[in-house]
Amino acid sequence: MRCEMRNMQITDNTVAGNREGSAFISVMFVTFMLIAIGFVMTYVTNSASYRVRKDKLAVQSLALAESGVADMVAALGTNYYYWKTRSKTGYIVVGGNTGTYNVTCTTASNLNVVVDSTGTMRGESRTTTLELLGTAQERNNRRWGTNFVILADEYVKLSASAMRIYADVHSNEDMLEGPGNPIVYGNLSAVGTIAVNVQPGYAGTPGAAAREIPEFDFEAYRQAAIDGGIYFPASVSLPGTTLSPPNGIVYCNGDITVNNSSGVNGCIVANGNITINNRFVQTQIVPGMPALLATGHVDLNNRNNYQGVIYARLSVESDNNKDLYGGIISDGWIDIKNRMQVYRETTNVLWSPRDVGDPEIIVGGWLR
């Protein structure tokens, strides 16, 4: 009996010991799991914080890079031809930390200006690139070319053997020949056919590529006339007088007609047609400024001389004897009759009166 009781006591102690051991193991396992979870949570939290900090620095670096672009564009607006081949460095304090940007201008093969800017904040860098299409002046200079004196989006018609043209002529349609044998001391090109005789030493190119037509800034000329020139709010006929606007710009919001002997010291711009029916004397006072600009037709019906480009959106037609130092441009057709001598000026055309000062920069877009 005693032996049996002793055995039962040993068995109970063994079971109790096993239970205590299992509980200890369970506690240790749970403790280990909690520690492991703690380590994992700490790692995840630290990783998340690192990513947040890194993302924050990346955003700040990109903002610095964009600030560099803005700074360079502002500098280009004050001295374009200087800064288009230069670099700049700037410093900005953000949240107590000093970031930098380095921005550089280069000229691409298509003559556009590429602005690359890299912003750096605490070792994190981002780069962005903006493409500039140059200035309106540069764009129109490329369209006009270096030796063109007549450029039309429709046909060009040349008549009379007494005519002399001393530079290149282009038509985005056909180049027609009227009565006579016009003489052009320059290259001839047309998208269509060419009927005008090509002079020795020069080339004729039918089937040529179309050329873009330069654009004059009519609104800028209108505002310049209001600010410091002569402004006519409606159609007008010049009453036998010479106009002398202080800045050389006469603007008519309508048709302007010369029926009496008149003149202008500067240029005439019309939101309509310009018709010269009588003696007209034009003297240019601003180098490169056009002679006549019209959103409609330009009709030159008398013996007059001009200095500066003549432009009409619809057509330019010239009759009778005259000399022109500048050229003729039209988004429509050009018809030159009788004797006319046309020379290309060496001075760049002022496509906009704004081009006298700091040029207007044309923004292309973000490349990255």
PDB file of C-alpha atoms in Angstrom, residues 26-144:
ATOM      1  CA  SER A  26       5.172  28.476 -23.994  1.00  0.00           C
ATOM      2  CA  VAL A  27       6.101  31.631 -22.147  1.00  0.00           C
ATOM      3  CA  MET A  28       9.538  31.648 -23.727  1.00  0.00           C
ATOM      4  CA  PHE A  29       8.034  31.072 -27.167  1.00  0.00           C
ATOM      5  CA  VAL A  30       5.539  33.886 -26.739  1.00  0.00           C
ATOM      6  CA  THR A  31       8.273  36.153 -25.410  1.00  0.00           C
ATOM      7  CA  PHE A  32      10.488  35.309 -28.383  1.00  0.00           C
ATOM      8  CA  MET A  33       7.631  35.976 -30.794  1.00  0.00           C
ATOM      9  CA  LEU A  34       6.913  39.330 -29.163  1.00  0.00           C
ATOM     10  CA  ILE A  35      10.580  40.285 -29.366  1.00  0.00           C
ATOM     11  CA  ALA A  36      10.714  39.210 -33.015  1.00  0.00           C
ATOM     12  CA  ILE A  37       7.559  41.170 -33.805  1.00  0.00           C
ATOM     13  CA  GLY A  38       9.085  44.128 -32.025  1.00  0.00           C
ATOM     14  CA  PHE A  39      12.217  43.883 -34.146  1.00  0.00           C
ATOM     15  CA  VAL A  40      10.118  43.555 -37.311  1.00  0.00           C
ATOM     16  CA  MET A  41       7.953  46.530 -36.355  1.00  0.00           C
ATOM     17  CA  THR A  42      11.029  48.578 -35.563  1.00  0.00           C
ATOM     18  CA  TYR A  43      12.590  47.641 -38.898  1.00  0.00           C
ATOM     19  CA  VAL A  44       9.380  48.396 -40.791  1.00  0.00           C
ATOM     20  CA  THR A  45       8.978  51.698 -38.958  1.00  0.00           C
ATOM     21  CA  ASN A  46      12.575  52.678 -39.632  1.00  0.00           C
ATOM     22  CA  SER A  47      12.277  51.667 -43.307  1.00  0.00           C
ATOM     23  CA  ALA A  48       9.076  53.660 -43.670  1.00  0.00           C
ATOM     24  CA  SER A  49      10.684  56.657 -41.997  1.00  0.00           C
ATOM     25  CA  TYR A  50      13.716  56.312 -44.276  1.00  0.00           C
ATOM     26  CA  ARG A  51      11.503  56.185 -47.346  1.00  0.00           C
ATOM     27  CA  VAL A  52       9.540  59.192 -46.158  1.00  0.00           C
ATOM     28  CA  ARG A  53      12.745  61.127 -45.550  1.00  0.00           C
ATOM     29  CA  LYS A  54      14.133  60.040 -48.927  1.00  0.00           C
ATOM     30  CA  ASP A  55      10.905  60.960 -50.727  1.00  0.00           C
ATOM     31  CA  LYS A  56      10.892  64.320 -48.956  1.00  0.00           C
ATOM     32  CA  LEU A  57      14.479  65.005 -50.049  1.00  0.00           C
ATOM     33  CA  ALA A  58      13.623  63.934 -53.603  1.00  0.00           C
ATOM     34  CA  VAL A  59      10.708  66.369 -53.714  1.00  0.00           C
ATOM     35  CA  GLN A  60      12.876  69.147 -52.311  1.00  0.00           C
ATOM     36  CA  SER A  61      15.643  68.371 -54.816  1.00  0.00           C
ATOM     37  CA  LEU A  62      13.205  68.499 -57.738  1.00  0.00           C
ATOM     38  CA  ALA A  63      11.803  71.777 -56.451  1.00  0.00           C
ATOM     39  CA  LEU A  64      15.353  73.144 -56.318  1.00  0.00           C
ATOM     40  CA  ALA A  65      15.978  72.001 -59.895  1.00  0.00           C
ATOM     41  CA  GLU A  66      12.792  73.718 -61.072  1.00  0.00           C
ATOM     42  CA  SER A  67      13.822  76.855 -59.178  1.00  0.00           C
ATOM     43  CA  GLY A  68      17.064  76.791 -61.132  1.00  0.00           C
ATOM     44  CA  VAL A  69      15.131  76.628 -64.412  1.00  0.00           C
ATOM     45  CA  ALA A  70      12.961  79.561 -63.339  1.00  0.00           C
ATOM     46  CA  ASP A  71      16.046  81.557 -62.367  1.00  0.00           C
ATOM     47  CA  MET A  72      17.709  80.911 -65.731  1.00  0.00           C
ATOM     48  CA  VAL A  73      14.577  81.775 -67.728  1.00  0.00           C
ATOM     49  CA  ALA A  74      14.352  85.058 -65.812  1.00  0.00           C
ATOM     50  CA  ALA A  75      18.010  85.771 -66.609  1.00  0.00           C
ATOM     51  CA  LEU A  76      17.425  84.953 -70.289  1.00  0.00           C
ATOM     52  CA  GLY A  77      14.611  87.489 -70.290  1.00  0.00           C
ATOM     53  CA  THR A  78      17.024  90.232 -69.256  1.00  0.00           C
ATOM     54  CA  ASN A  79      20.005  89.328 -71.463  1.00  0.00           C
ATOM     55  CA  TYR A  80      19.078  86.426 -73.716  1.00  0.00           C
ATOM     56  CA  TYR A  81      22.123  86.321 -75.967  1.00  0.00           C
ATOM     57  CA  TYR A  82      24.502  86.338 -72.989  1.00  0.00           C
ATOM     58  CA  TRP A  83      22.813  83.710 -70.834  1.00  0.00           C
ATOM     59  CA  LYS A  84      21.905  81.252 -73.637  1.00  0.00           C
ATOM     60  CA  THR A  85      25.473  79.876 -73.423  1.00  0.00           C
ATOM     61  CA  ARG A  86      26.027  80.233 -69.663  1.00  0.00           C
ATOM     62  CA  SER A  87      25.571  78.382 -66.362  1.00  0.00           C
ATOM     63  CA  LYS A  88      24.273  79.460 -62.966  1.00  0.00           C
ATOM     64  CA  THR A  89      24.438  78.131 -59.401  1.00  0.00           C
ATOM     65  CA  GLY A  90      22.053  79.025 -56.604  1.00  0.00           C
ATOM     66  CA  TYR A  91      21.450  78.206 -52.927  1.00  0.00           C
ATOM     67  CA  ILE A  92      18.114  77.921 -51.118  1.00  0.00           C
ATOM     68  CA  VAL A  93      17.518  77.163 -47.429  1.00  0.00           C
ATOM     69  CA  VAL A  94      14.637  74.731 -46.895  1.00  0.00           C
ATOM     70  CA  GLY A  95      13.679  73.600 -43.368  1.00  0.00           C
ATOM     71  CA  GLY A  96      17.021  74.674 -41.965  1.00  0.00           C
ATOM     72  CA  ASN A  97      18.958  72.778 -44.651  1.00  0.00           C
ATOM     73  CA  THR A  98      20.757  74.442 -47.555  1.00  0.00           C
ATOM     74  CA  GLY A  99      20.069  73.017 -50.996  1.00  0.00           C
ATOM     75  CA  THR A 100      21.744  73.918 -54.275  1.00  0.00           C
ATOM     76  CA  TYR A 101      20.880  74.005 -57.947  1.00  0.00           C
ATOM     77  CA  ASN A 102      23.181  74.020 -60.943  1.00  0.00           C
ATOM     78  CA  VAL A 103      21.620  75.074 -64.246  1.00  0.00           C
ATOM     79  CA  THR A 104      23.207  75.158 -67.710  1.00  0.00           C
ATOM     80  CA  CYS A 105      22.044  76.382 -71.132  1.00  0.00           C
ATOM     81  CA  THR A 106      23.098  74.650 -74.335  1.00  0.00           C
ATOM     82  CA  THR A 107      21.999  75.012 -77.957  1.00  0.00           C
ATOM     83  CA  ALA A 108      20.597  71.893 -79.632  1.00  0.00           C
ATOM     84  CA  SER A 109      21.119  70.924 -83.278  1.00  0.00           C
ATOM     85  CA  ASN A 110      17.692  72.395 -84.126  1.00  0.00           C
ATOM     86  CA  LEU A 111      18.883  75.719 -82.606  1.00  0.00           C
ATOM     87  CA  ASN A 112      16.518  75.428 -79.640  1.00  0.00           C
ATOM     88  CA  VAL A 113      17.941  76.260 -76.221  1.00  0.00           C
ATOM     89  CA  VAL A 114      17.982  73.409 -73.682  1.00  0.00           C
ATOM     90  CA  VAL A 115      18.013  74.306 -69.975  1.00  0.00           C
ATOM     91  CA  ASP A 116      19.301  71.505 -67.714  1.00  0.00           C
ATOM     92  CA  SER A 117      19.000  72.001 -63.964  1.00  0.00           C
ATOM     93  CA  THR A 118      20.056  69.701 -61.122  1.00  0.00           C
ATOM     94  CA  GLY A 119      18.849  70.286 -57.571  1.00  0.00           C
ATOM     95  CA  THR A 120      20.599  68.696 -54.579  1.00  0.00           C
ATOM     96  CA  MET A 121      19.426  68.446 -50.970  1.00  0.00           C
ATOM     97  CA  ARG A 122      21.522  66.512 -48.398  1.00  0.00           C
ATOM     98  CA  GLY A 123      23.055  64.245 -51.031  1.00  0.00           C
ATOM     99  CA  GLU A 124      19.782  63.575 -52.867  1.00  0.00           C
ATOM    100  CA  SER A 125      19.747  64.958 -56.453  1.00  0.00           C
ATOM    101  CA  ARG A 126      17.115  65.361 -59.148  1.00  0.00           C
ATOM    102  CA  THR A 127      17.475  66.798 -62.672  1.00  0.00           C
ATOM    103  CA  THR A 128      14.892  68.453 -64.895  1.00  0.00           C
ATOM    104  CA  THR A 129      15.167  69.802 -68.450  1.00  0.00           C
ATOM    105  CA  LEU A 130      13.214  72.548 -70.205  1.00  0.00           C
ATOM    106  CA  GLU A 131      13.359  73.229 -73.950  1.00  0.00           C
ATOM    107  CA  LEU A 132      13.085  76.812 -75.189  1.00  0.00           C
ATOM    108  CA  LEU A 133      12.210  77.533 -78.808  1.00  0.00           C
ATOM    109  CA  GLY A 134      14.380  80.632 -78.765  1.00  0.00           C
ATOM    110  CA  THR A 135      12.759  84.011 -79.227  1.00  0.00           C
ATOM    111  CA  ALA A 136      10.037  85.090 -81.613  1.00  0.00           C
ATOM    112  CA  GLN A 137      12.670  87.227 -83.328  1.00  0.00           C
ATOM    113  CA  GLU A 138      14.952  84.217 -83.893  1.00  0.00           C
ATOM    114  CA  ARG A 139      12.079  82.020 -85.083  1.00  0.00           C
ATOM    115  CA  ASN A 140      10.952  84.583 -87.645  1.00  0.00           C
ATOM    116  CA  ASN A 141      14.515  85.261 -88.756  1.00  0.00           C
ATOM    117  CA  ARG A 142      14.881  81.551 -89.570  1.00  0.00           C
ATOM    118  CA  ARG A 143      11.613  81.606 -91.510  1.00  0.00           C
ATOM    119  CA  TRP A 144      12.676  84.673 -93.483  1.00  0.00           C
TER     120      TRP A 144
END
